[in-house]
XYZ file of C-alpha atoms in Angstrom:
351
model
C 83.395 -11.237 69.072
C 80.489 -9.174 70.328
C 82.617 -7.428 72.994
C 85.291 -6.160 70.634
C 83.301 -4.654 67.765
C 84.111 -1.140 66.600
C 81.238 0.452 68.493
C 82.287 -1.041 71.840
C 85.918 -0.163 71.212
C 84.973 3.465 70.557
C 82.829 3.561 73.710
C 85.734 2.209 75.744
C 88.054 4.857 74.312
C 85.496 7.555 75.160
C 85.004 6.414 78.742
C 88.622 5.452 79.488
C 89.703 8.925 80.703
C 86.664 9.137 83.009
C 87.343 5.642 84.393
C 91.012 6.502 85.006
C 89.923 9.760 86.660
C 87.477 7.935 88.931
C 90.132 5.383 89.869
C 92.584 8.188 90.762
C 89.965 10.009 92.844
C 89.158 6.763 94.680
C 92.868 6.055 95.242
C 93.538 9.600 96.432
C 90.571 9.547 98.804
C 91.697 6.207 100.205
C 95.263 7.492 100.762
C 93.961 10.582 102.606
C 91.567 8.577 104.804
C 94.168 5.927 105.703
C 96.838 8.532 106.523
C 94.512 10.839 108.458
C 93.425 7.910 110.605
C 96.948 6.578 111.179
C 98.267 7.024 114.736
C 100.690 4.099 114.803
C 104.343 4.770 115.590
C 106.828 1.925 115.840
C 110.541 1.439 116.407
C 112.245 0.204 113.250
C 115.685 -1.286 113.868
C 118.203 -0.193 111.234
C 121.183 -2.191 112.495
C 121.994 -4.439 115.451
C 125.773 -4.276 115.593
C 126.569 -3.063 119.126
C 129.161 -5.214 120.812
C 130.227 -2.946 123.666
C 129.072 -2.962 127.283
C 128.437 0.095 129.443
C 130.653 -0.743 132.417
C 130.843 2.798 133.795
C 128.423 5.136 135.549
C 129.437 7.853 133.059
C 127.419 8.349 129.876
C 128.428 10.517 126.902
C 125.433 11.462 124.758
C 124.960 13.676 121.691
C 121.730 15.170 120.400
C 121.411 16.638 116.898
C 118.562 17.777 114.679
C 119.966 17.232 111.179
C 117.175 19.036 109.316
C 116.542 16.019 107.002
C 119.596 17.060 104.956
C 117.620 19.923 103.456
C 118.324 22.829 105.815
C 122.001 23.687 105.373
C 123.312 27.244 105.065
C 121.929 27.694 101.531
C 118.307 27.024 102.554
C 115.390 29.034 103.828
C 112.072 27.428 104.799
C 108.537 28.572 104.156
C 107.122 27.695 107.602
C 109.771 29.917 109.225
C 108.932 32.936 107.072
C 111.108 31.970 104.111
C 110.069 31.446 100.503
C 110.904 27.800 99.771
C 109.620 24.375 100.775
C 112.458 22.437 99.114
C 116.242 22.721 99.403
C 117.917 24.550 96.488
C 119.269 21.423 94.747
C 120.212 17.773 95.178
C 123.895 18.777 95.163
C 123.256 20.992 98.225
C 121.522 18.069 99.974
C 124.479 15.804 99.131
C 126.853 18.426 100.561
C 124.784 18.562 103.759
C 124.671 14.781 104.146
C 128.428 14.477 103.593
C 129.057 17.139 106.247
C 126.663 15.513 108.712
C 128.415 12.160 108.177
C 131.847 13.697 108.801
C 130.638 15.316 112.015
C 129.027 12.113 113.285
C 132.160 10.080 112.616
C 134.289 12.671 114.461
C 132.117 12.548 117.593
C 132.783 9.844 120.172
C 129.533 9.641 122.137
C 128.264 6.253 123.279
C 124.690 7.314 122.489
C 123.338 9.565 119.727
C 119.761 10.810 119.681
C 118.745 12.614 116.514
C 115.751 14.427 115.087
C 114.551 15.077 111.521
C 116.244 12.034 110.067
C 114.539 11.229 106.760
C 114.353 8.748 103.957
C 114.483 9.855 100.299
C 111.524 11.889 99.011
C 110.739 15.084 97.133
C 111.431 17.009 100.386
C 115.055 15.824 100.303
C 115.290 15.874 96.483
C 115.953 12.134 96.752
C 118.685 12.434 99.392
C 118.631 9.664 102.013
C 119.764 10.850 105.441
C 118.421 7.728 107.177
C 120.658 5.305 105.266
C 123.638 7.658 105.503
C 123.330 8.282 109.237
C 122.961 4.554 109.835
C 126.171 3.957 107.859
C 128.073 6.765 109.579
C 127.152 5.339 112.994
C 128.119 1.750 112.211
C 129.083 -0.699 114.933
C 125.995 0.317 116.944
C 122.370 -0.607 117.485
C 120.514 1.972 115.407
C 116.760 2.543 115.310
C 114.258 4.922 113.697
C 110.693 5.964 114.571
C 108.707 8.060 112.101
C 106.852 11.158 113.337
C 105.690 11.968 109.818
C 105.084 9.560 106.996
C 102.650 9.349 104.073
C 101.698 5.749 103.403
C 100.632 4.169 100.113
C 102.140 6.818 97.862
C 104.882 5.931 95.370
C 108.431 7.271 95.696
C 109.320 10.152 95.646
C 105.991 11.413 96.981
C 105.997 9.565 100.306
C 108.216 11.346 102.848
C 109.384 9.495 105.964
C 110.806 11.652 108.727
C 111.439 11.150 112.433
C 113.624 10.291 115.422
C 116.771 8.150 115.404
C 118.805 6.574 118.199
C 122.248 5.006 118.020
C 123.653 3.016 120.943
C 127.144 1.524 121.041
C 126.261 -0.767 123.953
C 124.540 -4.116 123.412
C 121.286 -4.949 125.166
C 119.480 -1.605 124.880
C 115.684 -1.725 124.807
C 113.390 0.821 123.147
C 109.797 1.975 123.260
C 107.568 4.726 121.887
C 105.471 7.022 124.106
C 102.801 9.147 122.391
C 102.620 12.918 122.971
C 99.736 15.369 122.469
C 99.270 16.264 118.793
C 98.574 19.482 116.925
C 95.236 20.132 115.262
C 95.090 19.736 111.488
C 97.138 17.731 109.018
C 100.492 18.294 107.319
C 99.974 18.822 103.584
C 96.302 18.081 104.301
C 97.081 14.381 104.432
C 98.718 13.141 107.636
C 99.257 14.008 111.291
C 102.679 14.829 112.694
C 102.824 12.002 115.232
C 104.790 13.575 118.079
C 106.236 10.971 120.410
C 109.108 10.080 122.710
C 111.679 7.594 121.387
C 112.807 5.977 124.652
C 116.000 3.946 125.070
C 116.965 2.052 128.224
C 120.562 0.960 128.829
C 121.739 -1.071 131.813
C 125.050 -0.443 133.575
C 126.469 -1.963 136.801
C 124.828 0.670 139.042
C 121.350 0.631 137.490
C 119.722 1.652 134.236
C 119.596 4.815 132.150
C 116.332 5.974 130.624
C 117.198 8.145 127.630
C 114.322 10.091 126.100
C 114.657 11.491 122.561
C 112.140 14.234 121.813
C 111.230 16.804 119.164
C 108.447 19.091 120.346
C 106.050 21.157 118.257
C 107.413 24.360 116.696
C 104.579 26.384 115.196
C 101.696 25.927 117.650
C 99.905 29.115 118.734
C 101.372 30.570 121.952
C 103.327 27.308 122.426
C 100.139 25.744 123.831
C 100.754 22.306 122.312
C 104.414 22.467 123.379
C 103.327 23.067 126.982
C 100.933 20.100 126.855
C 103.703 17.950 125.379
C 106.143 19.140 128.050
C 103.714 18.131 130.801
C 103.429 14.654 129.255
C 107.231 14.414 128.918
C 107.849 15.275 132.567
C 105.024 13.030 133.793
C 106.678 10.097 132.016
C 110.176 11.124 133.159
C 109.088 11.503 136.808
C 107.529 8.040 136.678
C 110.811 6.592 135.373
C 112.777 8.420 138.085
C 110.418 7.080 140.769
C 111.394 3.553 139.663
C 115.062 4.337 140.341
C 116.016 5.038 136.731
C 118.704 7.579 135.794
C 116.792 9.816 133.396
C 118.120 11.924 130.517
C 115.705 13.850 128.273
C 117.334 15.281 125.177
C 116.581 16.670 121.765
C 115.033 19.659 120.039
C 112.711 21.239 122.612
C 111.668 24.176 120.392
C 111.746 26.220 123.609
C 114.468 28.743 124.393
C 116.759 27.829 127.304
C 119.210 30.706 126.994
C 120.261 33.246 124.358
C 123.996 33.661 123.677
C 124.897 37.152 122.521
C 125.320 37.160 118.750
C 124.598 39.875 116.203
C 121.391 39.535 114.183
C 119.311 41.495 111.690
C 116.318 39.136 111.850
C 113.040 41.010 112.280
C 110.746 40.363 115.231
C 108.029 38.989 112.930
C 110.326 36.056 112.109
C 110.748 35.184 115.795
C 107.066 34.269 116.153
C 107.899 30.679 117.121
C 110.412 31.565 119.870
C 109.040 30.974 123.381
C 111.000 30.596 126.637
C 111.400 27.220 128.296
C 108.998 27.335 131.287
C 111.331 26.755 134.221
C 108.324 26.212 136.492
C 107.659 22.967 134.592
C 110.873 21.424 135.956
C 110.474 19.038 138.843
C 112.397 19.581 142.090
C 116.145 19.206 141.554
C 115.774 18.309 137.871
C 118.426 20.231 135.957
C 119.015 21.637 132.503
C 122.228 20.753 130.664
C 122.831 23.206 127.815
C 125.808 25.163 126.508
C 125.004 28.841 127.114
C 127.978 30.091 125.086
C 127.091 28.705 121.637
C 123.741 28.860 119.810
C 122.186 25.540 118.787
C 119.685 26.797 116.177
C 119.307 29.534 113.574
C 116.189 31.021 112.006
C 115.268 29.948 108.479
C 113.539 33.049 107.133
C 116.466 33.337 104.695
C 119.664 31.447 103.833
C 122.251 31.600 106.604
C 124.818 34.323 107.073
C 126.601 34.692 110.394
C 125.605 37.906 112.131
C 122.333 38.116 110.189
C 120.086 35.157 111.058
C 118.878 35.100 114.650
C 120.410 32.292 116.733
C 119.611 30.866 120.152
C 119.657 27.659 122.268
C 116.736 25.196 122.045
C 118.713 21.917 121.929
C 120.089 20.151 124.978
C 119.210 17.958 127.927
C 117.221 17.814 131.134
C 118.388 15.293 133.750
C 116.872 13.750 136.856
C 118.136 14.615 140.363
C 120.285 11.457 140.534
C 122.351 12.507 137.469
C 125.370 14.816 137.668
C 126.299 17.050 134.723
C 130.045 16.777 134.152
C 130.143 18.837 130.936
C 128.012 20.001 128.018
C 129.275 21.471 124.751
C 127.694 22.599 121.485
C 129.698 21.816 118.333
C 129.750 24.947 116.178
C 129.753 24.125 112.453
C 128.348 27.604 111.657
C 125.111 25.928 110.483
C 126.691 24.760 107.242
C 124.939 21.373 107.034
C 121.771 21.848 109.089
C 119.957 24.623 110.922
C 120.932 23.040 114.279
C 124.215 22.313 116.022
C 124.896 19.054 117.809
C 125.206 19.123 121.602
C 127.201 16.605 123.656
C 126.819 16.045 127.398
C 128.961 13.952 129.729
C 126.728 12.723 132.542
C 127.375 10.684 135.681
C 124.902 8.530 137.556
C 124.965 9.267 141.300
C 125.036 5.671 142.434
C 124.717 5.184 146.203
């Protein structure tokens, strides 16, 4: 036919690369526009298996930033002054995930709030912490909310990364509360959508409001962190005014206290360390951290005890109607992630 003669076939062959190139440019532009405009964060239930009931006014809660399975002892990280974006190998990621799973199964908290839980992508070398954490914390209601995701890209180029909550008591409700964002875009494509992953759990004396957070880390002079902190405490004070028993936990990226431990880290690699502003705390709100054991290490190089700087940025802040019975950091010597888990036992002061 007229459309398939040799001349037209040759023209098609000549123009095919240009057409493919144009299609890719259009696709890439569309992906960037859609992701740069995206501000939607939602709670995605992973399992609904909780059968227990919270019959006590005591709550045991663990927070842990698991570093997406990519920040075990063998890793450094480029944003912290290191040389690498990716973990050394998939086998290292698998080792990290296995260790994280063992730790989670050994802990007995009724509630887990976690940060940097991720699905499989190039950043995890295909490792899937989200599925693994959900499996390790079976028999609970588990949920995930992404603070960073790249939509409309094929695996393994579309990372999904965010906050996770696990509740062993049936009937918990969840919501997302947006926080102030940093300027610019991660990888030039998408915003880091900072938010609070809020869980409410009823018990005979009232209701807990549990707030899972992960604040900014690399903002100049901690200015975004301070804006986020103001938003966090505004929301928490509002919950407290309604009679809620409020627990805020997670990775604050602000230093609460500094346990004495040897280090050879240079000052230039401590650029992101800023003190928690105690003046931001409301009257009679209290901090629950373990001041004897560091909860984070620096990532300017792979970890060696006595070399990497360590300090405490993970823990809890509680409202005036909550008593702190105990708080302990679980020291795994940063083998599986650059953070340690922290467990608090808290008691509601019910009148």
